[in-house]
Amino acid sequence: MIKQPILALMSLGLVSAAAIGVASAQPPAGARGMPGDADGDGTLTKQEVVADAGARFDKMDTNTAGYVPEEEAKVARDARAAEAEGRRRKMMEKRGGKSFERLDVDGDARVTKEEMVASAEARFDRADANADGTLTKDEMRAAARARRDAKKEE
């Protein structure tokens, strides 16, 4: 009689251990690649999109009422914008305005659309290692590494 509860407990333990192993093997949401890409495979499934939407809703639903009135949505949007602006400012301060200087090719203290597009095209061309007109994740990673290495040398 004791054998059945022990076997049941052992089975439960194995199932729990397997579930923990699967959960811990998954990278955090958006860890690599695109936001919401929970498994980091570079694609979004409907399940990932729905889970991400649910998580964003929960973050906006500050009073946990199960709905988000317009004012809560506005507060959440403003908070996200302020957070993004803070990150952008820190990045720009860290770079010391070098990004602007690189973009302002003619040195007139203004960046035109043409200057911005030309910069993007040049970055793309540098990253497109096999010149096939597309960027793979490997090419993007290599380009990011090259940029980091170049910054270290500055």
PDB file of N, CA and C in Angstrom, residues 5 21 25-26 56 71 85 97 101 106 139 147:
ATOM      1  N   PRO A   5       1.516   5.511  -2.951  1.00  0.00           N
ATOM      2  CA  PRO A   5       1.752   6.936  -2.667  1.00  0.00           C
ATOM      3  C   PRO A   5       3.181   7.363  -2.960  1.00  0.00           C
ATOM      4  N   GLY A  21      12.681  22.717 -15.341  1.00  0.00           N
ATOM      5  CA  GLY A  21      13.748  22.737 -16.347  1.00  0.00           C
ATOM      6  C   GLY A  21      13.319  23.448 -17.607  1.00  0.00           C
ATOM      7  N   ALA A  25      14.766  27.141 -18.906  1.00  0.00           N
ATOM      8  CA  ALA A  25      15.496  27.146 -20.172  1.00  0.00           C
ATOM      9  C   ALA A  25      15.031  28.259 -21.094  1.00  0.00           C
ATOM     10  N   GLN A  26      13.840  28.808 -20.835  1.00  0.00           N
ATOM     11  CA  GLN A  26      13.313  29.844 -21.712  1.00  0.00           C
ATOM     12  C   GLN A  26      13.885  31.204 -21.305  1.00  0.00           C
ATOM     13  N   ARG A  56       1.262  43.632 -20.947  1.00  0.00           N
ATOM     14  CA  ARG A  56       1.187  45.094 -21.056  1.00  0.00           C
ATOM     15  C   ARG A  56      -0.097  45.616 -20.417  1.00  0.00           C
ATOM     16  N   GLU A  71      -7.890  57.468 -18.532  1.00  0.00           N
ATOM     17  CA  GLU A  71      -6.886  58.178 -17.744  1.00  0.00           C
ATOM     18  C   GLU A  71      -5.714  57.258 -17.366  1.00  0.00           C
ATOM     19  N   GLU A  85      12.389  58.354 -23.105  1.00  0.00           N
ATOM     20  CA  GLU A  85      13.121  59.614 -23.231  1.00  0.00           C
ATOM     21  C   GLU A  85      14.337  59.609 -22.312  1.00  0.00           C
ATOM     22  N   GLY A  97      27.018  63.457 -28.032  1.00  0.00           N
ATOM     23  CA  GLY A  97      26.587  64.130 -29.245  1.00  0.00           C
ATOM     24  C   GLY A  97      27.276  63.633 -30.505  1.00  0.00           C
ATOM     25  N   GLU A 101      26.760  64.521 -34.651  1.00  0.00           N
ATOM     26  CA  GLU A 101      27.869  65.000 -35.470  1.00  0.00           C
ATOM     27  C   GLU A 101      28.108  64.089 -36.677  1.00  0.00           C
ATOM     28  N   ASP A 106      27.221  67.734 -43.474  1.00  0.00           N
ATOM     29  CA  ASP A 106      27.682  69.027 -43.985  1.00  0.00           C
ATOM     30  C   ASP A 106      28.005  70.026 -42.869  1.00  0.00           C
ATOM     31  N   GLU A 139      24.560  38.564 -39.286  1.00  0.00           N
ATOM     32  CA  GLU A 139      25.174  39.779 -39.822  1.00  0.00           C
ATOM     33  C   GLU A 139      24.933  40.963 -38.888  1.00  0.00           C
ATOM     34  N   ARG A 147      30.852  47.549 -34.250  1.00  0.00           N
ATOM     35  CA  ARG A 147      30.636  48.914 -33.722  1.00  0.00           C
ATOM     36  C   ARG A 147      31.174  49.037 -32.306  1.00  0.00           C
TER      37      ARG A 147
END
